[in-house]
Short mmCIF file of C-alpha atoms and ligand atoms in Angstrom, two decimals:
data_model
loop_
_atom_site.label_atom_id
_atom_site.label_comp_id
_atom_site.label_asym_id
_atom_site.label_seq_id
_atom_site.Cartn_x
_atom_site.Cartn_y
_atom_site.Cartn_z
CA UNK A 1 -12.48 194.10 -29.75
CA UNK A 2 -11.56 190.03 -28.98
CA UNK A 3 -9.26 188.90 -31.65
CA UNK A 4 -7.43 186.75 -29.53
CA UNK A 5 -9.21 183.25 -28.02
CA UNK A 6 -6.17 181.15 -26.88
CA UNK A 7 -2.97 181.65 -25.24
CA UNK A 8 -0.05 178.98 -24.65
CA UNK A 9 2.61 179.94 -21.60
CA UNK A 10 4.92 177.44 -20.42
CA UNK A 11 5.83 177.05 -16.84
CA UNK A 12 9.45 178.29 -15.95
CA UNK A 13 12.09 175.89 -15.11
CA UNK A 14 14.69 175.81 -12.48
CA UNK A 15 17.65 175.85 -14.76
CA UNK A 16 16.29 179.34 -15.83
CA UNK A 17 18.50 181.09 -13.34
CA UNK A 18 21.38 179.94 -15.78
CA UNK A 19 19.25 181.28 -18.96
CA UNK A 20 20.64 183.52 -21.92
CA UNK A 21 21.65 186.59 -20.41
CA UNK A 22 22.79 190.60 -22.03
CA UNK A 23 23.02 191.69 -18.19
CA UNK A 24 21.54 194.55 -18.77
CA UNK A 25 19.59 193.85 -16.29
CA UNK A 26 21.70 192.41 -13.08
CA UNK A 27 21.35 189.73 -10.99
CA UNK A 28 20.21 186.11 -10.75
CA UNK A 29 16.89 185.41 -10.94
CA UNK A 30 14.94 184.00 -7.98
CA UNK A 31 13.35 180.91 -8.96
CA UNK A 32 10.70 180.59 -6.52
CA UNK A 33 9.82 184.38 -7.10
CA UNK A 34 9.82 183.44 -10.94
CA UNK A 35 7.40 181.33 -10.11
CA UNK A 36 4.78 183.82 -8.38
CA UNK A 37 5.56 186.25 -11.30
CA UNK A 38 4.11 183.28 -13.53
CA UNK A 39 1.29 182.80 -11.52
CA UNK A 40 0.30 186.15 -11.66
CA UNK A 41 0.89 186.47 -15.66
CA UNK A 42 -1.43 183.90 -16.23
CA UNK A 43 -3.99 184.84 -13.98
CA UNK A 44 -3.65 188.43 -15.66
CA UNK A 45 -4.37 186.73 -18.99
CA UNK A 46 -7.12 184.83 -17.40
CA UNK A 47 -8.85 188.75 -16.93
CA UNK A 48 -8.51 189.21 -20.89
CA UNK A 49 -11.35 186.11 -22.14
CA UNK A 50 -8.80 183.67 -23.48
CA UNK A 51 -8.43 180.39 -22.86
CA UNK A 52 -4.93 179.21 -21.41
CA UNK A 53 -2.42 176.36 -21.91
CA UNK A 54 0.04 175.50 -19.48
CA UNK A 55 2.90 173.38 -20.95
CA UNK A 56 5.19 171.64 -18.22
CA UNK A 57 8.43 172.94 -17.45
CA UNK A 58 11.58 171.86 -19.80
CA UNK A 59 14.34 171.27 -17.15
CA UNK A 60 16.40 170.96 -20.65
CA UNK A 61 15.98 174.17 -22.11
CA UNK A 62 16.59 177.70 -19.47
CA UNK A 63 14.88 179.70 -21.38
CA UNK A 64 12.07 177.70 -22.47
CA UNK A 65 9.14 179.61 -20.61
CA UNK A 66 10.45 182.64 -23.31
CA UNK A 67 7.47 180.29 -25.49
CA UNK A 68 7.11 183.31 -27.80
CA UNK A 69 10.52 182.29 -29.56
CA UNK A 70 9.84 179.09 -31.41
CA UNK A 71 6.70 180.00 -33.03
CA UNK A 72 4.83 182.44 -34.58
CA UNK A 73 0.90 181.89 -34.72
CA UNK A 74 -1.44 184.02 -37.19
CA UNK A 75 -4.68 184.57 -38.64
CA UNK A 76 -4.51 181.78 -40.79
CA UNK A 77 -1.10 179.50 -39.66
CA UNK A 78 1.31 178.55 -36.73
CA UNK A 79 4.63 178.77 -38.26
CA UNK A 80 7.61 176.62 -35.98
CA UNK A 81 10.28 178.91 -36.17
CA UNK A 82 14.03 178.15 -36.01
CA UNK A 83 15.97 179.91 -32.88
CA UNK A 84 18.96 181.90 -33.85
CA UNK A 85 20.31 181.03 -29.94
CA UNK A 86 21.79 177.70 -30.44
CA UNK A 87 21.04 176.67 -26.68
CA UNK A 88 17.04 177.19 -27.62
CA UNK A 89 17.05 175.45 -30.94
CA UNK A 90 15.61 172.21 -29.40
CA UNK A 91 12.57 174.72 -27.96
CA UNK A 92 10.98 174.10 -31.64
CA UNK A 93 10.17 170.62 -31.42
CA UNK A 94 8.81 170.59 -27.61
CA UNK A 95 6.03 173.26 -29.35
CA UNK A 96 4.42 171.44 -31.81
CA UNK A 97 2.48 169.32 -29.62
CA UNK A 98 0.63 172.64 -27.96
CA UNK A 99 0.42 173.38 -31.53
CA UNK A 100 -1.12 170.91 -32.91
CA UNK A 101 -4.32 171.31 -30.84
CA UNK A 102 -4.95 174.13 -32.49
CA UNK A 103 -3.53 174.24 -36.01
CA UNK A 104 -4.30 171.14 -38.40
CA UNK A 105 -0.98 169.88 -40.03
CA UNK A 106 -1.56 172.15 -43.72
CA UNK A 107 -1.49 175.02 -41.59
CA UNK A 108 1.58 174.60 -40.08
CA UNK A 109 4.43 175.96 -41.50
CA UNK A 110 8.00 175.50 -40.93
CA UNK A 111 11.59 177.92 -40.85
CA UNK A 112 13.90 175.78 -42.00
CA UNK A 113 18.12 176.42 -41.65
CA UNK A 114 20.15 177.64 -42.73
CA UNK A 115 17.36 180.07 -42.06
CA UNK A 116 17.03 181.06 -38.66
CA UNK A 117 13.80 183.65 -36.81
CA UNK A 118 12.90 183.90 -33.33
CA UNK A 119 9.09 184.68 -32.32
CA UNK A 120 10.23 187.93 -30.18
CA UNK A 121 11.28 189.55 -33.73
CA UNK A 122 8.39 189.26 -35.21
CA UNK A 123 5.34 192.26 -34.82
CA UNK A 124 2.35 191.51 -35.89
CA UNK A 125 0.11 194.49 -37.43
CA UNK A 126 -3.18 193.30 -39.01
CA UNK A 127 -2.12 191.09 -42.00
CA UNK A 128 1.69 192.81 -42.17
CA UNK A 129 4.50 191.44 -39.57
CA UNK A 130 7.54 193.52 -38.99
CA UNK A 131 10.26 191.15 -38.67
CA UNK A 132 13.80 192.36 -36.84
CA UNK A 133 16.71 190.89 -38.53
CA UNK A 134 19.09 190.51 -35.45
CA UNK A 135 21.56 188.23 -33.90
CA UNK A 136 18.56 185.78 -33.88
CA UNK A 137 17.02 185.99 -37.18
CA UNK A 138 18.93 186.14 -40.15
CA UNK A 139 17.86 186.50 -44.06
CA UNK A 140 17.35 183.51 -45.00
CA UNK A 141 14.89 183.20 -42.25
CA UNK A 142 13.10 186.20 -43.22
CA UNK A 143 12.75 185.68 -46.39
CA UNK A 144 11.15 182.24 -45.37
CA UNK A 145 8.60 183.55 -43.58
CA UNK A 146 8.32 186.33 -46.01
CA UNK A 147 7.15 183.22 -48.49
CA UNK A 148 5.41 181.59 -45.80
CA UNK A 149 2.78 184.52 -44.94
CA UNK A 150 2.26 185.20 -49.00
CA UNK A 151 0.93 182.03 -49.53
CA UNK A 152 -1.86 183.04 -46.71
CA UNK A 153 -1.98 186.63 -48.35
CA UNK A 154 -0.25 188.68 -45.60
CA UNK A 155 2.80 190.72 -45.79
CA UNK A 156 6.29 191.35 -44.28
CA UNK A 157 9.12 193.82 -43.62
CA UNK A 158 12.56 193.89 -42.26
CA UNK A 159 13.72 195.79 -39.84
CA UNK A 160 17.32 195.48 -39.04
CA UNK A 161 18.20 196.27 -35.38
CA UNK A 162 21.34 197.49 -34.16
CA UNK A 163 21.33 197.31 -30.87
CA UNK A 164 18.38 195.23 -28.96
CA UNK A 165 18.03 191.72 -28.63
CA UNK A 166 14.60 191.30 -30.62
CA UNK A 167 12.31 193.79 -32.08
CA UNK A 168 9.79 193.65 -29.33
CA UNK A 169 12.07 194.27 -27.01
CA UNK A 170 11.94 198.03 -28.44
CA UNK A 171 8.57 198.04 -30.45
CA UNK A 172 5.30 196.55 -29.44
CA UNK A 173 1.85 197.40 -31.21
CA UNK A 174 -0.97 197.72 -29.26
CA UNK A 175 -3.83 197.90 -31.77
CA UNK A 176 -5.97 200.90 -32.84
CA UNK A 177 -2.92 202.13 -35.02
CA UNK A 178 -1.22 202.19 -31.47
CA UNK A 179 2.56 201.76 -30.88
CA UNK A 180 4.65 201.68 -28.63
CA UNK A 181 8.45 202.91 -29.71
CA UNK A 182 11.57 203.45 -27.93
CA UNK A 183 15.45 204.09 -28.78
CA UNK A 184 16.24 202.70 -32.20
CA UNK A 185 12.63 202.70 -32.92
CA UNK A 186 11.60 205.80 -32.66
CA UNK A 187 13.12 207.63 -35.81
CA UNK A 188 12.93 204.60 -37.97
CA UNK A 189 10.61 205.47 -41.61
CA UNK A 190 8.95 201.95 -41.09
CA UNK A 191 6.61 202.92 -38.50
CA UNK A 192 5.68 206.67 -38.77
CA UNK A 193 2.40 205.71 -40.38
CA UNK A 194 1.33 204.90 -36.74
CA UNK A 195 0.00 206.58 -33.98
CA UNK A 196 3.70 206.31 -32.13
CA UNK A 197 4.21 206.93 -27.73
CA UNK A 198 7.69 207.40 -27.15
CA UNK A 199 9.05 205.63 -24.29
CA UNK A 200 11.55 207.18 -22.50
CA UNK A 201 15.07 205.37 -22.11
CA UNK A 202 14.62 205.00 -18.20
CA UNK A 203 11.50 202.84 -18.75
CA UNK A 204 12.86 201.27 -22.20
CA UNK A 205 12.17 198.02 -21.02
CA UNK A 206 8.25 198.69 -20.89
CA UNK A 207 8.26 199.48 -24.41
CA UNK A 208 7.76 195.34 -24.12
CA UNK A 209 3.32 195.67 -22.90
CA UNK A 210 1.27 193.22 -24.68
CA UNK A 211 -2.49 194.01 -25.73
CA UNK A 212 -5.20 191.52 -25.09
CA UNK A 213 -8.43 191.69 -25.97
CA UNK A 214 -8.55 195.65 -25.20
CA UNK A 215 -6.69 195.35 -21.87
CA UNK A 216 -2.73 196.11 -22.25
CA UNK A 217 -0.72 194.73 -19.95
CA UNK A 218 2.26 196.79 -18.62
CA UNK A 219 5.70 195.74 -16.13
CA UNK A 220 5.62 197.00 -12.69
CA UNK A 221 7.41 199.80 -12.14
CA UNK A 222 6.98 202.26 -14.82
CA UNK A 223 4.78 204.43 -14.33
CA UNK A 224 5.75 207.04 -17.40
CA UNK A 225 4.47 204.24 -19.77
CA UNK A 226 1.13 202.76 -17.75
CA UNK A 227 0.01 206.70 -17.91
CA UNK A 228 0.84 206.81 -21.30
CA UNK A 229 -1.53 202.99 -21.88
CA UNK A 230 -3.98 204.64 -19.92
CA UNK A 231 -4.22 208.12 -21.66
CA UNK A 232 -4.91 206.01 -24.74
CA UNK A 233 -8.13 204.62 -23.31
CA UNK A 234 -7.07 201.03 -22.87
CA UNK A 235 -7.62 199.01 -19.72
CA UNK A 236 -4.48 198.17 -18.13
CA UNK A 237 -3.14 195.69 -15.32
CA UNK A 238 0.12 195.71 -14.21
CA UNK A 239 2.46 192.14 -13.55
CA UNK A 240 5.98 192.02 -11.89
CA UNK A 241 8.19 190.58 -14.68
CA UNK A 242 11.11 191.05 -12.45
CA UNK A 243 12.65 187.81 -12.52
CA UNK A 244 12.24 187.18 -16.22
CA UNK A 245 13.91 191.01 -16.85
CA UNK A 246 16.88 189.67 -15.40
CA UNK A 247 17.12 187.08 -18.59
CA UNK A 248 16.46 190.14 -20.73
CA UNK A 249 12.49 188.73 -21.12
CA UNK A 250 9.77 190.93 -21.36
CA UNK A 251 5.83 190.59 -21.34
CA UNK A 252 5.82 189.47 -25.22
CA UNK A 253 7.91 186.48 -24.15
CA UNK A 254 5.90 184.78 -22.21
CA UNK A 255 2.96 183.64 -24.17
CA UNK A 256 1.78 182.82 -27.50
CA UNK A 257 -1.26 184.68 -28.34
CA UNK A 258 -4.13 183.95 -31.14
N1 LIG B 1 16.93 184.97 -22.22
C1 LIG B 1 16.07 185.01 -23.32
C2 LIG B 1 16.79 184.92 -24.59
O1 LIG B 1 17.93 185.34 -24.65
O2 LIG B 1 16.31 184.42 -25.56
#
């Protein structure tokens, strides 16, 4: 199935060694490794029949090549979000250009504060998003967006997390009534209508695969959860996030995808 056409990554910077980190995952990321990591993510999209766009890198912003955050793209609008992190705020307005190619100005649709919602909580299934109210995204911000995607006839749920940074970092859909659940996910009532693969805590972070056109794309490195892609019939390739782990980014966070 090709439901998705475009995709919008932005290069990463060299202030992203000083990005937004848990430290969950140690160390300081290599910038010029970062950089090969990119290359490869996009050329791993490239394999999945979208078209890309490359935005420049935003020596103001460390964790701007996270371009998931500050927006939200659907069926039917791109919605600017409003970044809970208060050193990624500024991320919304360097998005609305890339935006703008795509989206006419009626169909783009803003989060406005006090509201605040970050991209990365925000799981789309069909016409209904999950949306993780975390650190990030508060209520006011959901219940934005929850007025936001009514007025284009789709629907929305909160999730509250208690211990991740943003929903996909524990929950990604893959399609087909396909998920993929770890930790805090895996008991919750909100998704046990799907077809759920339980990641195991040593691989938690590949919980974070994105599906493209039919081909998932997994982290290097965890081999429990490419088996687990694969046994479901989907084409895989693999791409070393290592550098972006470090800044507790996954797969999701990378690119915009419609
Ligand atoms: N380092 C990515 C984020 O915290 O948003």
């Amino acid at each position: 199935m090709k439901k998705f056409n475009h995709v919008i990554v932005r290069r990463p910077c060299r202030a992203m060694v000083e990005g937004i980190t848990s430290g969950l995952y140690p160390g300081k990321p290599d910038y010029e490794r970062a950089l090969e990591e990119h290359d490869d993510y996009i050329s791993a999209l490239s394999r999945c029949g979208v078209d890309i766009t490359i935005l420049p890198k935003d020596e103001r912003y460390p964790d701007s090549c996270f371009v998931e955050d500050p927006a939200l793209i659907t069926r039917a609008c791109a919605i600017i979000t409003n970044p809970g992190a208060e050193s990624r705020n500024g991320e919304k307005y360097e998005i609305i250009d890339a935006i703008r190619q795509f989206f006419p100005e009626d169909k783009i649709e803003y989060i406005k504060a006090p509201g605040t919602l970050e991209g990365g909580d925000v799981m789309m299934c069909g016409d209904h998003f999950f949306v993780g109210r975390s650190a990030r995204t508060n209520e006011e911000g959901i219940r934005q967006l929850t007025e936001i995607l009514a007025k284009y006839g789709m629907t929305c749920s909160e999730v509250p997390l208690e211990e991740v940074l943003h929903l996909k970092t524990g929950v990604n859909y893959l399609e087909d009534n396909n998920m993929l659940v770890c930790g805090e996910f895996v008991d919750k009532p909100d998704f046990q209508s799907y077809n759920r693969v339980v990641i195991p805590e040593e691989e938690a972070y590949a919980a974070n695969c994105i599906w493209v056109n039919d081909t998932v794309i997994v982290p290097e490195g965890y081999p429990t959860v490419l088996k687990a892609v694969q046994d479901l019939g989907y084409k895989t390739l693999v791409v070393d996030t290592s550098e972006y782990r470090k800044l507790d980014g996954g797969l999701s966070c990378l690119s915009l995808r419609f």
